[in-house]
Coordinates of C-alpha atoms in Angstrom, one line a residue:
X237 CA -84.5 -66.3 15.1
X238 CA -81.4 -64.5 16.5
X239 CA -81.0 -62.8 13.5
X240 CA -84.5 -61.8 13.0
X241 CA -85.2 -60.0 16.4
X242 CA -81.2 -58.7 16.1
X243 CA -82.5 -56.6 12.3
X244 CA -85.4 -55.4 13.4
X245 CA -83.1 -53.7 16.5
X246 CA -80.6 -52.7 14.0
X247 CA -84.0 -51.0 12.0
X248 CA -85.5 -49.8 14.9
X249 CA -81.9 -48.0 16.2
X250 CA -81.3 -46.4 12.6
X251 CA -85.1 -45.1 12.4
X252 CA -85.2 -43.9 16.0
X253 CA -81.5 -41.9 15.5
X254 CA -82.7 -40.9 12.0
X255 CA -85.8 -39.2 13.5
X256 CA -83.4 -37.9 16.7
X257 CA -81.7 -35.9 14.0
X258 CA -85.6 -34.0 12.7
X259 CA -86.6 -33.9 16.3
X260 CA -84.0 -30.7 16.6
X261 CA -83.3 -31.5 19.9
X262 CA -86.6 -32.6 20.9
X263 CA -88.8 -29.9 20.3
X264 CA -90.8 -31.3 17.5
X265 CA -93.4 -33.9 19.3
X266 CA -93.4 -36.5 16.2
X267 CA -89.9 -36.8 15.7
X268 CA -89.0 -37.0 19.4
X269 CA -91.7 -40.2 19.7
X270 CA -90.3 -41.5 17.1
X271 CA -87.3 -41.5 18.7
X272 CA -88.0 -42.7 21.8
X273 CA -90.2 -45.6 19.8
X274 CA -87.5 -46.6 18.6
X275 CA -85.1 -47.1 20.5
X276 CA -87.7 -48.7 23.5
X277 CA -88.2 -51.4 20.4
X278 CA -84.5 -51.4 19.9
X279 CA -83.3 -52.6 22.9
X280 CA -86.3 -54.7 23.9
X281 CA -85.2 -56.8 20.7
X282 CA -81.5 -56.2 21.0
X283 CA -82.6 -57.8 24.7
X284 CA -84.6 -61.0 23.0
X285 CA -81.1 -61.4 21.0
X286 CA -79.5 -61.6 23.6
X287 CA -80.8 -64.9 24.8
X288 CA -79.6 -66.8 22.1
X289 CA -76.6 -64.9 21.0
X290 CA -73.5 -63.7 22.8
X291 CA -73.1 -59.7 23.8
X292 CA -70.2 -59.0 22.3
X293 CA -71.4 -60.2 18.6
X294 CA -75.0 -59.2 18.6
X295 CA -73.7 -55.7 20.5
X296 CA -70.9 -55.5 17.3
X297 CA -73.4 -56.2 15.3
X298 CA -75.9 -53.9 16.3
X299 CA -73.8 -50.9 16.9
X300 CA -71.9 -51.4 13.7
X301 CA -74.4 -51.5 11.7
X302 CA -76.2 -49.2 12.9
X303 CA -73.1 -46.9 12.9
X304 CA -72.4 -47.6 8.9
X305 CA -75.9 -47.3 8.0
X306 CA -76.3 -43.8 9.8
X307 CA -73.1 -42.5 8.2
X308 CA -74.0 -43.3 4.9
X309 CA -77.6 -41.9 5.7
X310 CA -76.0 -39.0 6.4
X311 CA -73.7 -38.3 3.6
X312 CA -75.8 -39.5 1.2
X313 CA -79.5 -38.2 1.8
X314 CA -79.0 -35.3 4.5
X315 CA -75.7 -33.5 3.3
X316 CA -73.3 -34.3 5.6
X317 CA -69.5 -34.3 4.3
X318 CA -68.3 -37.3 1.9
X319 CA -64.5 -37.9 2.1
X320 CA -62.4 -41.2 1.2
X321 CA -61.3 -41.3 4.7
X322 CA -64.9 -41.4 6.1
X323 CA -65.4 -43.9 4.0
X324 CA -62.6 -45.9 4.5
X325 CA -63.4 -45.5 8.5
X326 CA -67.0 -47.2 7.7
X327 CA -65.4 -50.0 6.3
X328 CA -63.4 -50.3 9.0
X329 CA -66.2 -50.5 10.9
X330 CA -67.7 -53.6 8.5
X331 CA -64.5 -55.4 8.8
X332 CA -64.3 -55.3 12.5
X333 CA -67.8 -56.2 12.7
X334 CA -66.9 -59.4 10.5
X335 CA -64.1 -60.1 12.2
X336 CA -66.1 -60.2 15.6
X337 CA -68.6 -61.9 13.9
X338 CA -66.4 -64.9 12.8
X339 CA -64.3 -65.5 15.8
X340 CA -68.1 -66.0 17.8
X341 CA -69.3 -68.1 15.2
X342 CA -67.2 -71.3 16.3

């Protein structure tokens, strides 16, 4: 269950810093909602994770996911720059997540 409540925060994260971007500095009502939404849903179920999981792997989890996702949001739907070493530094991110991941999972 872990798991469950820990992807719908992940979701929640990338929809609510998606709509931050549309917002344009929160002066557009729906995206700004939205953003808030989002991330009220995010931490209440990055919080419900929490219970069952330890910090520092759901919070790798979470925030490097989240931080991949969003990068490759970026560069691939809103225009954002695309070079091998942006790409090679979300991998990085991946990896350490893994890593993180695996040394919790004893």
């Amino acid at each position: 269950m872990a798991y469950v409540t820990l992807t719908g925060a992940i979701l929640s994260e990338i929809l609510a810093t998606t709509s931050m971007k549309y917002s344009h500095g929160f002066s557009r009502l729906w995206p700004s909602l939205g953003t808030a939404v989002g991330y009220v849903v995010a931490f209440a179920l990055l919080a419900q994770t929490l219970k069952s999981m330890s910090v520092g792997t759901a919070y790798a989890i979470w925030s490097g996911a989240g931080t991949a996702v969003i990068a490759a949001i970026g560069m691939v739907f809103l225009g954002e720059s695309t070079s091998a070493l942006k790409i090679l530094g979300v991998l990085l991110v991946i990896a350490g997540v893994v890593v993180l991941h695996l040394d919790g999972a004893h």
